[in-house]
Short mmCIF file of C-alpha atoms in Angstrom, two decimals:
data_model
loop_
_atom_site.label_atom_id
_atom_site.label_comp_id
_atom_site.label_asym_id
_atom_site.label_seq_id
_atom_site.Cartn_x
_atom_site.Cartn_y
_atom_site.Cartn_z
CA UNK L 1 0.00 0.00 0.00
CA UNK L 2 2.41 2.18 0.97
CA UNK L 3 4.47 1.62 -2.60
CA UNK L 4 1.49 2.55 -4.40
CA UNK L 5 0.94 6.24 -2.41
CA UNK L 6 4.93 6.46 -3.13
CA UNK L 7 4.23 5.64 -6.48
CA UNK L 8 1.20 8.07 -7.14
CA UNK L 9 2.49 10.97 -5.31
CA UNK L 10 6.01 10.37 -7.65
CA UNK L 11 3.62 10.91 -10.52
CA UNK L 12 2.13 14.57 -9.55
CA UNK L 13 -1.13 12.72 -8.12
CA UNK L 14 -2.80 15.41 -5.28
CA UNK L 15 -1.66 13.45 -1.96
CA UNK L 16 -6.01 13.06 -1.75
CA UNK L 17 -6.03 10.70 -4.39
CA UNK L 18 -3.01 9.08 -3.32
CA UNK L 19 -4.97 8.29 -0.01
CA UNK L 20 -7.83 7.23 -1.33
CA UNK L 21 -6.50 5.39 -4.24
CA UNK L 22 -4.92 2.66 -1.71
CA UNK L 23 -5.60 3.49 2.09
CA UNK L 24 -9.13 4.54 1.49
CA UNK L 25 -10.10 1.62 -0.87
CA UNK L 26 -8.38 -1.23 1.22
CA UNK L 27 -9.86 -0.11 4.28
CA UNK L 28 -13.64 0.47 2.69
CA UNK L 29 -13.33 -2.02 0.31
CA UNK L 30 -10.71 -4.71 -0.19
CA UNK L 31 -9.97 -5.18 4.10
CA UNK L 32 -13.93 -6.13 4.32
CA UNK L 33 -14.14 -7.94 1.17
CA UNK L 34 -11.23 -10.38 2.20
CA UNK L 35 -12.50 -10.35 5.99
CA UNK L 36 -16.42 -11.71 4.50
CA UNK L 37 -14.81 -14.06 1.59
CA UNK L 38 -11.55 -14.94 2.51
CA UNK L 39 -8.25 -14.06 0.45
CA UNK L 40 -8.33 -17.40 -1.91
CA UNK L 41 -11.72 -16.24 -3.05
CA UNK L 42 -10.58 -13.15 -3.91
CA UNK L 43 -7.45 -14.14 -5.82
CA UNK L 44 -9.66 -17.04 -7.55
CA UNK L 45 -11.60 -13.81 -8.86
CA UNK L 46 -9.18 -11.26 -9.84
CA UNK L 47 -7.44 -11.08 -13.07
CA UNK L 48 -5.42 -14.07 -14.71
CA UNK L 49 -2.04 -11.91 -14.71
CA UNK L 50 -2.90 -10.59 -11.13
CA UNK L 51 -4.36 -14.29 -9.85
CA UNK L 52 -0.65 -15.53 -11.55
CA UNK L 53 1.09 -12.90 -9.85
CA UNK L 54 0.25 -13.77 -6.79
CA UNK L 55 0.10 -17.48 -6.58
CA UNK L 56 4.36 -16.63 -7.40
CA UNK L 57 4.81 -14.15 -5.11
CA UNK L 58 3.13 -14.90 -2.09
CA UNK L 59 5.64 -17.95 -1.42
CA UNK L 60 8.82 -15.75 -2.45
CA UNK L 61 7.36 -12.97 0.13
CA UNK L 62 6.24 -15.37 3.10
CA UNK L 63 9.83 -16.99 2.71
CA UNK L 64 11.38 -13.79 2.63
CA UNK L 65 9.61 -12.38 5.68
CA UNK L 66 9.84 -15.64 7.97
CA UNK L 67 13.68 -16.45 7.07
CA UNK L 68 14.97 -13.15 7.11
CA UNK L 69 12.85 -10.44 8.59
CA UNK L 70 11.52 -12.74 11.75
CA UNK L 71 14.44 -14.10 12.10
CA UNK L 72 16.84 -11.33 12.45
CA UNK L 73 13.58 -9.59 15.30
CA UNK L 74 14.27 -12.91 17.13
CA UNK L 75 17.85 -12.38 17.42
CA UNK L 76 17.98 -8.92 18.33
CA UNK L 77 19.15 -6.93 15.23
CA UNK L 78 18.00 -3.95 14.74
CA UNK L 79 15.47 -2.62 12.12
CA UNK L 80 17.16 -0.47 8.74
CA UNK L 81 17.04 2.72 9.85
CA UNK L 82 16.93 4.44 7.20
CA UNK L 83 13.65 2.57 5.79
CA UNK L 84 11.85 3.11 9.22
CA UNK L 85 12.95 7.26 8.50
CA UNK L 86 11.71 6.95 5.13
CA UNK L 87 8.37 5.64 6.30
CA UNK L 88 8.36 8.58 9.03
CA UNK L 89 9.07 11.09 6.43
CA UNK L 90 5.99 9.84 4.22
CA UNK L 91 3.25 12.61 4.23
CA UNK L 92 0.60 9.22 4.15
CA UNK L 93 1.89 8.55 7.58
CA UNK L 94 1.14 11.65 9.30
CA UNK L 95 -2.58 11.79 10.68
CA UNK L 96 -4.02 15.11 9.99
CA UNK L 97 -4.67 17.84 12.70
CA UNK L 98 -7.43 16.74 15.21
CA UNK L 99 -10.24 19.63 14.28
CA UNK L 100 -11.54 21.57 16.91
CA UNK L 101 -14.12 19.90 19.28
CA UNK L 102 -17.05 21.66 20.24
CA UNK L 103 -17.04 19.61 24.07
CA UNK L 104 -19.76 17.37 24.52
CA UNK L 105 -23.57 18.70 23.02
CA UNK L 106 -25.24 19.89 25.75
CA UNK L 107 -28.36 18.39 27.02
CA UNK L 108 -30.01 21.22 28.90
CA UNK L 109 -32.35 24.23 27.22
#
């Protein structure tokens, strides 16, 4: 998700359309979709090239993450800094201003 703001806001998108593009979409749509029809029912019905894609990749990235990335939290090493700045520095990671509140609505006249 986070590739694909990159990716949008590289290419001039407004950072609004960035947002809603991928964090707005897989939280309305594709997080509930998955949660009420699981993932394999969802990959059964996407595209051939994107059901192809990943049915390759999702082996390559689960080895990835359990042989490498758990492995080195177990033992202790520490993080890449400079990707954990990176994702700081991303304006998708900031959560906007809290707008004024108003207190709680009264109930008296």
């Amino acid at each position: 998700m986070m590739a694909q703001v990159d990716v949008l806001l590289d290419a001039g998108h407004p950072y609004s359309e960035a947002a809603n593009e991928s964090v707005i979409e897989s939280v309305d749509s594709l997080n509930p979709y998955m949660h009420a029809r699981g993932v394999a029912y969802m990959v059964d019905n996407c595209s051939k090239t994107a059901r192809l894609g990943s049915r390759k990749w999702a082996p390559a990235s689960t080895n990835l993450l359990t042989q490498l990335a758990f492995t080195a939290v177990d033992e202790g090493k520490p993080g890449d800094a400079s990707l954990i700045d990176r994702f700081k520095k991303n304006p998708s990671t900031r959560c906007s201003p809290s707008a004024p509140s108003s207190g709680p609505a009264s109930t008296s006249r």
